[in-house]
Tab-separated table of C-alpha atoms in Angstrom:
chain	number	residue	atom	x	y	z
R	1060	MET	CA	-18.461	36.243	-21.790
R	1061	ASN	CA	-15.379	36.920	-23.620
R	1062	THR	CA	-14.045	33.912	-25.307
R	1063	GLU	CA	-12.005	33.941	-28.259
R	1064	LYS	CA	-13.787	32.453	-31.465
R	1065	ASN	CA	-12.177	29.459	-32.898
R	1066	CYS	CA	-10.877	27.621	-29.983
R	1067	TRP	CA	-9.628	23.827	-29.435
R	1068	TRP	CA	-11.781	22.449	-26.687
R	1069	PHE	CA	-9.941	19.672	-24.473
R	1070	ILE	CA	-13.056	18.398	-22.364
R	1071	VAL	CA	-11.927	15.870	-19.659
R	1072	ALA	CA	-14.077	13.670	-17.463
R	1073	GLN	CA	-13.665	10.645	-15.461
R	1074	GLY	CA	-10.116	10.088	-17.016
R	1075	GLN	CA	-11.677	10.375	-20.595
R	1076	ILE	CA	-11.756	13.183	-23.253
R	1077	LEU	CA	-14.387	14.117	-25.264
R	1078	LEU	CA	-13.891	13.282	-28.982
R	1079	GLN	CA	-15.654	14.208	-32.224
R	1080	PRO	CA	-15.922	11.221	-34.913
R	1081	LEU	CA	-14.354	12.960	-37.623
R	1082	GLY	CA	-11.759	15.689	-38.515
R	1083	ASP	CA	-9.066	16.051	-35.965
R	1084	PHE	CA	-11.452	14.486	-33.095
R	1085	VAL	CA	-10.797	17.299	-30.507
R	1086	PRO	CA	-13.904	19.764	-30.728
R	1087	TYR	CA	-12.965	23.045	-32.380
R	1088	GLY	CA	-15.151	26.177	-32.816
R	1089	ASN	CA	-16.732	28.915	-30.729
R	1090	LEU	CA	-19.775	28.672	-28.430
R	1091	GLU	CA	-21.721	29.795	-31.260
R	1092	ASP	CA	-20.771	26.561	-33.136
R	1093	LEU	CA	-20.804	24.174	-30.727
R	1094	PRO	CA	-23.480	23.169	-27.755
R	1095	LEU	CA	-21.303	24.258	-24.788
R	1096	ALA	CA	-23.189	25.777	-21.997
R	1097	GLU	CA	-21.622	28.963	-20.582
R	1098	SER	CA	-21.578	26.989	-17.115
R	1099	LEU	CA	-19.418	24.481	-18.482
R	1100	VAL	CA	-17.010	26.828	-19.266
R	1101	THR	CA	-16.743	29.559	-17.008
R	1102	GLU	CA	-13.590	27.574	-15.114
R	1103	LYS	CA	-11.913	26.876	-18.577
R	1104	ILE	CA	-7.609	26.884	-18.551
R	1105	LYS	CA	-5.864	27.757	-21.437
R	1106	ILE	CA	-3.313	25.157	-21.773
R	1107	GLY	CA	-1.819	26.869	-24.957
R	1108	GLU	CA	-2.063	27.181	-29.046
R	1109	TYR	CA	-2.560	24.813	-32.044
R	1110	GLN	CA	-2.483	26.000	-35.464
R	1111	SER	CA	-2.800	29.837	-34.072
R	1112	SER	CA	-6.148	29.292	-32.050
R	1113	PRO	CA	-6.098	28.844	-28.555
R	1114	CYS	CA	-6.642	25.411	-26.642
R	1115	TYR	CA	-8.736	24.996	-23.522
R	1116	LEU	CA	-9.178	22.632	-20.801
R	1117	VAL	CA	-12.635	21.944	-19.446
R	1118	GLN	CA	-12.842	19.625	-16.573
R	1119	LEU	CA	-16.242	17.918	-15.737
R	1120	ASP	CA	-16.796	16.246	-12.820
R	1121	GLN	CA	-19.450	13.765	-14.323
R	1122	GLN	CA	-19.198	12.655	-18.617
R	1123	LEU	CA	-22.374	14.746	-19.176
R	1124	ASP	CA	-24.241	14.593	-22.395
R	1125	ILE	CA	-23.521	17.937	-23.983
R	1126	GLY	CA	-24.722	17.559	-27.255
R	1127	PHE	CA	-21.791	16.079	-29.421
R	1128	GLY	CA	-19.123	13.471	-29.365
R	1129	GLU	CA	-18.204	10.558	-27.165
R	1130	TYR	CA	-15.749	10.297	-24.109
R	1131	SER	CA	-12.775	7.959	-25.131
R	1132	ASP	CA	-9.399	7.018	-23.907
R	1133	LEU	CA	-6.536	9.319	-24.324
R	1134	ARG	CA	-4.652	6.643	-25.776
R	1135	SER	CA	-7.617	6.203	-28.512
R	1136	LEU	CA	-5.584	9.581	-30.262
R	1137	LEU	CA	-2.281	8.045	-30.643
R	1138	GLY	CA	-1.399	7.790	-34.306
R	1139	LYS	CA	-4.440	9.509	-35.242
R	1140	VAL	CA	-3.928	13.221	-34.588
R	1141	ASP	CA	-0.948	15.685	-34.949
R	1142	ASP	CA	1.756	15.053	-32.528
R	1143	ARG	CA	1.483	18.388	-31.111
R	1144	LEU	CA	-2.524	18.198	-30.835
R	1145	PHE	CA	-1.921	14.650	-28.873
R	1146	ASP	CA	1.048	16.646	-26.806
R	1147	LEU	CA	-1.737	19.329	-25.780
R	1148	ALA	CA	-4.166	16.423	-25.304
R	1149	GLY	CA	-1.583	14.993	-22.889
R	1150	ARG	CA	-1.314	18.395	-21.017
R	1151	ALA	CA	-4.787	18.584	-20.685
R	1152	PHE	CA	-4.722	15.286	-18.648
R	1153	GLN	CA	-1.831	15.892	-16.673
R	1154	LEU	CA	-3.181	19.288	-15.289
R	1155	VAL	CA	-6.698	17.630	-14.613
R	1156	ASN	CA	-4.353	14.859	-12.619
R	1157	PHE	CA	-2.298	17.561	-10.922
R	1158	TYR	CA	-5.185	19.888	-9.985
R	1159	GLN	CA	-7.082	16.564	-8.327
R	1160	THR	CA	-3.743	15.569	-6.455
R	1161	HIS	CA	-2.841	18.601	-4.869
R	1162	GLN	CA	-6.206	19.811	-3.133
R	1163	TYR	CA	-4.211	19.975	0.145
R	1164	CYS	CA	-0.770	20.748	1.072
R	1165	GLY	CA	1.469	18.252	1.505
R	1166	GLN	CA	3.653	20.385	3.839
R	1167	CYS	CA	1.267	21.241	6.434
R	1168	GLY	CA	-2.121	19.590	5.227
R	1169	ASN	CA	-4.264	23.057	4.787
R	1170	GLU	CA	-6.151	23.533	1.854
R	1171	MET	CA	-4.316	24.613	-1.612
R	1172	GLN	CA	-5.426	27.430	-3.841
R	1173	ALA	CA	-4.574	27.413	-7.663
R	1174	ILE	CA	-2.838	30.627	-8.482
R	1175	GLU	CA	-4.349	32.433	-11.542
R	1176	TRP	CA	-1.192	33.716	-13.482
R	1177	GLU	CA	0.528	30.536	-13.730
R	1178	VAL	CA	-0.204	26.689	-13.381
R	1179	ALA	CA	0.773	26.113	-9.772
R	1180	MET	CA	-0.942	25.517	-6.657
R	1181	LYS	CA	-0.227	27.843	-3.253
R	1182	CYS	CA	-0.753	26.962	0.144
R	1183	TYR	CA	-1.259	30.717	2.072
R	1184	HIS	CA	-0.740	29.401	5.057
R	1185	CYS	CA	2.808	28.003	4.785
R	1186	GLN	CA	3.487	29.188	1.368
R	1187	HIS	CA	4.054	25.982	0.136
R	1188	ARG	CA	3.911	26.165	-3.958
R	1189	CYS	CA	3.272	23.170	-6.203
R	1190	TYR	CA	3.914	22.785	-9.879
R	1191	PRO	CA	2.719	20.166	-12.120
R	1192	ARG	CA	4.722	16.993	-11.468
R	1193	VAL	CA	7.116	15.773	-14.389
R	1194	SER	CA	9.124	12.437	-14.178
R	1195	PRO	CA	12.123	12.215	-16.098
R	1196	CYS	CA	12.245	8.211	-17.862
R	1197	MET	CA	14.301	6.941	-20.616
R	1198	ILE	CA	13.396	4.626	-23.299
R	1199	VAL	CA	15.807	2.653	-25.559
R	1200	ALA	CA	15.799	0.837	-29.054
R	1201	VAL	CA	19.168	-1.544	-28.945
R	1202	ARG	CA	20.455	-3.381	-32.157
R	1203	LYS	CA	22.526	-6.185	-32.690
R	1204	ASP	CA	23.722	-6.806	-36.418
R	1205	LYS	CA	20.019	-6.621	-38.038
R	1206	GLN	CA	18.157	-7.393	-34.999
R	1207	ILE	CA	16.396	-5.449	-32.357
R	1208	LEU	CA	16.089	-6.376	-29.047
R	1209	LEU	CA	12.285	-6.367	-27.927
R	1210	ALA	CA	10.531	-7.378	-24.607
R	1211	LEU	CA	6.954	-8.110	-23.913
R	1212	HIS	CA	5.949	-6.641	-20.669
R	1213	ARG	CA	3.757	-7.724	-17.986
R	1214	ARG	CA	1.452	-4.818	-18.642
R	1215	HIS	CA	1.196	-5.878	-22.629
R	1216	GLN	CA	0.190	-9.536	-22.014
R	1217	LYS	CA	-2.671	-9.862	-23.086
R	1218	ASP	CA	-4.083	-12.716	-25.054
R	1219	GLY	CA	-3.939	-12.207	-28.848
R	1220	LEU	CA	-3.121	-8.573	-28.228
R	1221	GLU	CA	0.560	-8.668	-26.990
R	1222	ILE	CA	2.894	-5.844	-27.638
R	1223	TYR	CA	6.564	-6.154	-27.972
R	1224	THR	CA	8.508	-3.041	-27.465
R	1225	THR	CA	11.463	-1.156	-26.524
R	1226	LEU	CA	12.967	-1.260	-23.043
R	1227	ALA	CA	12.071	1.695	-20.578
R	1228	GLY	CA	12.883	3.088	-16.900
R	1229	PHE	CA	12.106	6.009	-14.787
R	1230	THR	CA	15.527	7.834	-14.075
R	1231	GLU	CA	16.668	7.490	-10.109
R	1232	ALA	CA	17.986	10.600	-8.114
R	1233	GLY	CA	21.700	11.641	-9.068
R	1234	GLU	CA	21.603	9.936	-12.144
R	1235	THR	CA	22.049	10.880	-15.654
R	1236	LEU	CA	19.858	9.797	-18.779
R	1237	GLU	CA	22.738	7.616	-20.316
R	1238	GLN	CA	23.367	6.226	-17.071
R	1239	CYS	CA	19.507	5.584	-16.562
R	1240	VAL	CA	19.820	3.828	-19.994
R	1241	GLU	CA	22.758	1.522	-19.179
R	1242	ARG	CA	21.269	0.781	-15.866
R	1243	GLU	CA	17.561	-0.390	-17.150
R	1244	VAL	CA	18.916	-2.539	-19.931
R	1245	PHE	CA	21.201	-4.679	-17.547
R	1246	GLU	CA	18.278	-4.885	-14.782
R	1247	GLU	CA	15.782	-5.870	-17.209
R	1248	VAL	CA	17.799	-8.162	-19.544
R	1249	GLY	CA	21.255	-8.356	-18.252
R	1250	LEU	CA	22.944	-7.208	-21.554
R	1251	LYS	CA	25.823	-4.356	-21.533
R	1252	ILE	CA	25.422	-1.871	-24.491
R	1253	LYS	CA	27.303	1.071	-26.297
R	1254	ASN	CA	27.138	4.098	-28.878
R	1255	ILE	CA	24.067	5.302	-26.616
R	1256	GLU	CA	22.535	8.049	-28.865
R	1257	TYR	CA	19.710	10.373	-28.136
R	1258	VAL	CA	16.975	10.630	-30.877
R	1259	THR	CA	13.899	12.466	-29.497
R	1260	SER	CA	11.534	12.994	-26.486
R	1261	GLN	CA	7.990	12.603	-25.999
R	1262	PRO	CA	5.445	14.066	-23.051
R	1263	TRP	CA	3.678	10.839	-21.968
R	1264	PRO	CA	0.620	11.901	-19.899
R	1265	PHE	CA	-0.036	8.325	-18.325
R	1266	PRO	CA	0.082	10.025	-15.518
R	1267	HIS	CA	2.957	12.366	-16.053
R	1268	SER	CA	6.081	11.129	-17.682
R	1269	LEU	CA	8.669	12.933	-19.939
R	1270	MET	CA	10.144	10.054	-22.031
R	1271	MET	CA	13.765	10.678	-23.419
R	1272	GLY	CA	14.279	8.353	-26.614
R	1273	TYR	CA	17.721	6.639	-27.237
R	1274	ILE	CA	19.015	4.056	-29.365
R	1275	ALA	CA	21.986	1.955	-28.556
R	1276	ASP	CA	24.287	-1.228	-29.651
R	1277	TYR	CA	24.385	-4.342	-28.237
R	1278	GLN	CA	27.856	-4.882	-26.571
R	1279	SER	CA	28.068	-7.930	-24.245
R	1280	GLY	CA	26.167	-10.568	-22.541
R	1281	GLU	CA	23.164	-13.247	-22.941
R	1282	ILE	CA	19.747	-12.196	-22.207
R	1283	LYS	CA	18.317	-13.050	-18.629
R	1284	ILE	CA	15.064	-11.331	-17.737
R	1285	ASP	CA	13.757	-9.664	-14.846
R	1286	PRO	CA	10.765	-11.446	-14.383
R	1287	ARG	CA	8.680	-8.683	-12.037
R	1288	GLU	CA	9.316	-6.332	-15.084
R	1289	LEU	CA	9.291	-8.632	-18.424
R	1290	THR	CA	7.317	-11.947	-19.532
R	1291	SER	CA	10.122	-12.260	-22.378
R	1292	ALA	CA	12.749	-10.582	-24.124
R	1293	ALA	CA	14.289	-11.782	-27.558
R	1294	TRP	CA	16.379	-10.523	-30.568
R	1295	TYR	CA	14.221	-10.230	-33.670
R	1296	ASP	CA	15.221	-9.994	-37.300
R	1297	ILE	CA	13.952	-6.678	-38.994
R	1298	ASP	CA	12.017	-8.420	-41.276
R	1299	ASP	CA	10.369	-10.863	-39.107
R	1300	LEU	CA	9.000	-8.385	-36.070
R	1301	PRO	CA	6.218	-9.342	-34.032
R	1302	ASN	CA	3.534	-6.855	-32.762
R	1303	LEU	CA	4.555	-3.542	-32.276
R	1304	PRO	CA	3.559	-0.634	-30.606
R	1305	ASN	CA	1.418	1.965	-32.474
R	1306	GLU	CA	2.609	4.614	-34.865
R	1307	GLY	CA	2.709	8.032	-32.942
R	1308	THR	CA	4.726	6.345	-29.409
R	1309	VAL	CA	8.172	7.269	-29.178
R	1310	ALA	CA	8.900	3.593	-28.836
R	1311	ARG	CA	7.727	3.211	-32.221
R	1312	LYS	CA	9.890	5.956	-33.429
R	1313	LEU	CA	12.763	4.226	-31.833
R	1314	ILE	CA	12.062	1.152	-33.654
R	1315	ASN	CA	11.369	2.543	-37.034
R	1316	CYS	CA	15.043	4.430	-36.419
R	1317	GLN	CA	16.727	1.062	-35.901
R	1318	ILE	CA	15.023	-0.434	-38.521
R	1319	ALA	CA	16.349	1.915	-40.724
R	1320	ASN	CA	20.187	1.922	-38.952
R	1321	CYS	CA	19.959	-2.194	-39.898
R	1322	ARG	CA	19.440	-1.889	-43.334
């Protein structure tokens, strides 16, 4: 089997990724260095390059013990590896999700086939073609003088492990990202904002979002949370902040940006 040497191997099974305990965590090497059976990598998919070496996705049906590493959640890599390597791991998960959820045509119901020369699935019965789904959404850190607006989302409400973070939401059809920022802030906390400024973006593979990060300033209004989305929201002084999202997340980058702006 012709396989380039010194490859990165993104081995995904049952929603988890195989990681090594040291170094860059993602297995790196060739088939002579790693105990990877050739039968496991016959259907490998190239997903990019990292540090001039090819990256391959290997999808397994079961979490097989292949002689090294342990299976872990993708979130365990956040803040522990280079952003580009995390993005590639996220791409691997998004492709697994894509192939699993597009086995049959949504137009006529016949079986779909993978296209060899691009990442796509095609129904040769009705010619319908699908590409990996990417869902655009915005995330924003709002400041007021030397305070930052932080919210406790229902999904982050865990006793002793609460994470206070920024506001976020999916972009609706026919809406600009800036309009989405304004709408989501008003819907979730009842505030008007101004000076909306784009900062950065981050692929967010949970399962297929593209986060567009913004900062903004408070304009008017009193906090009134949407209880369907949030447990609480408040203004926090930059010198007295609660438990924040992990480094490596776009939310933490935006919070850090606003902290710098407040000083």
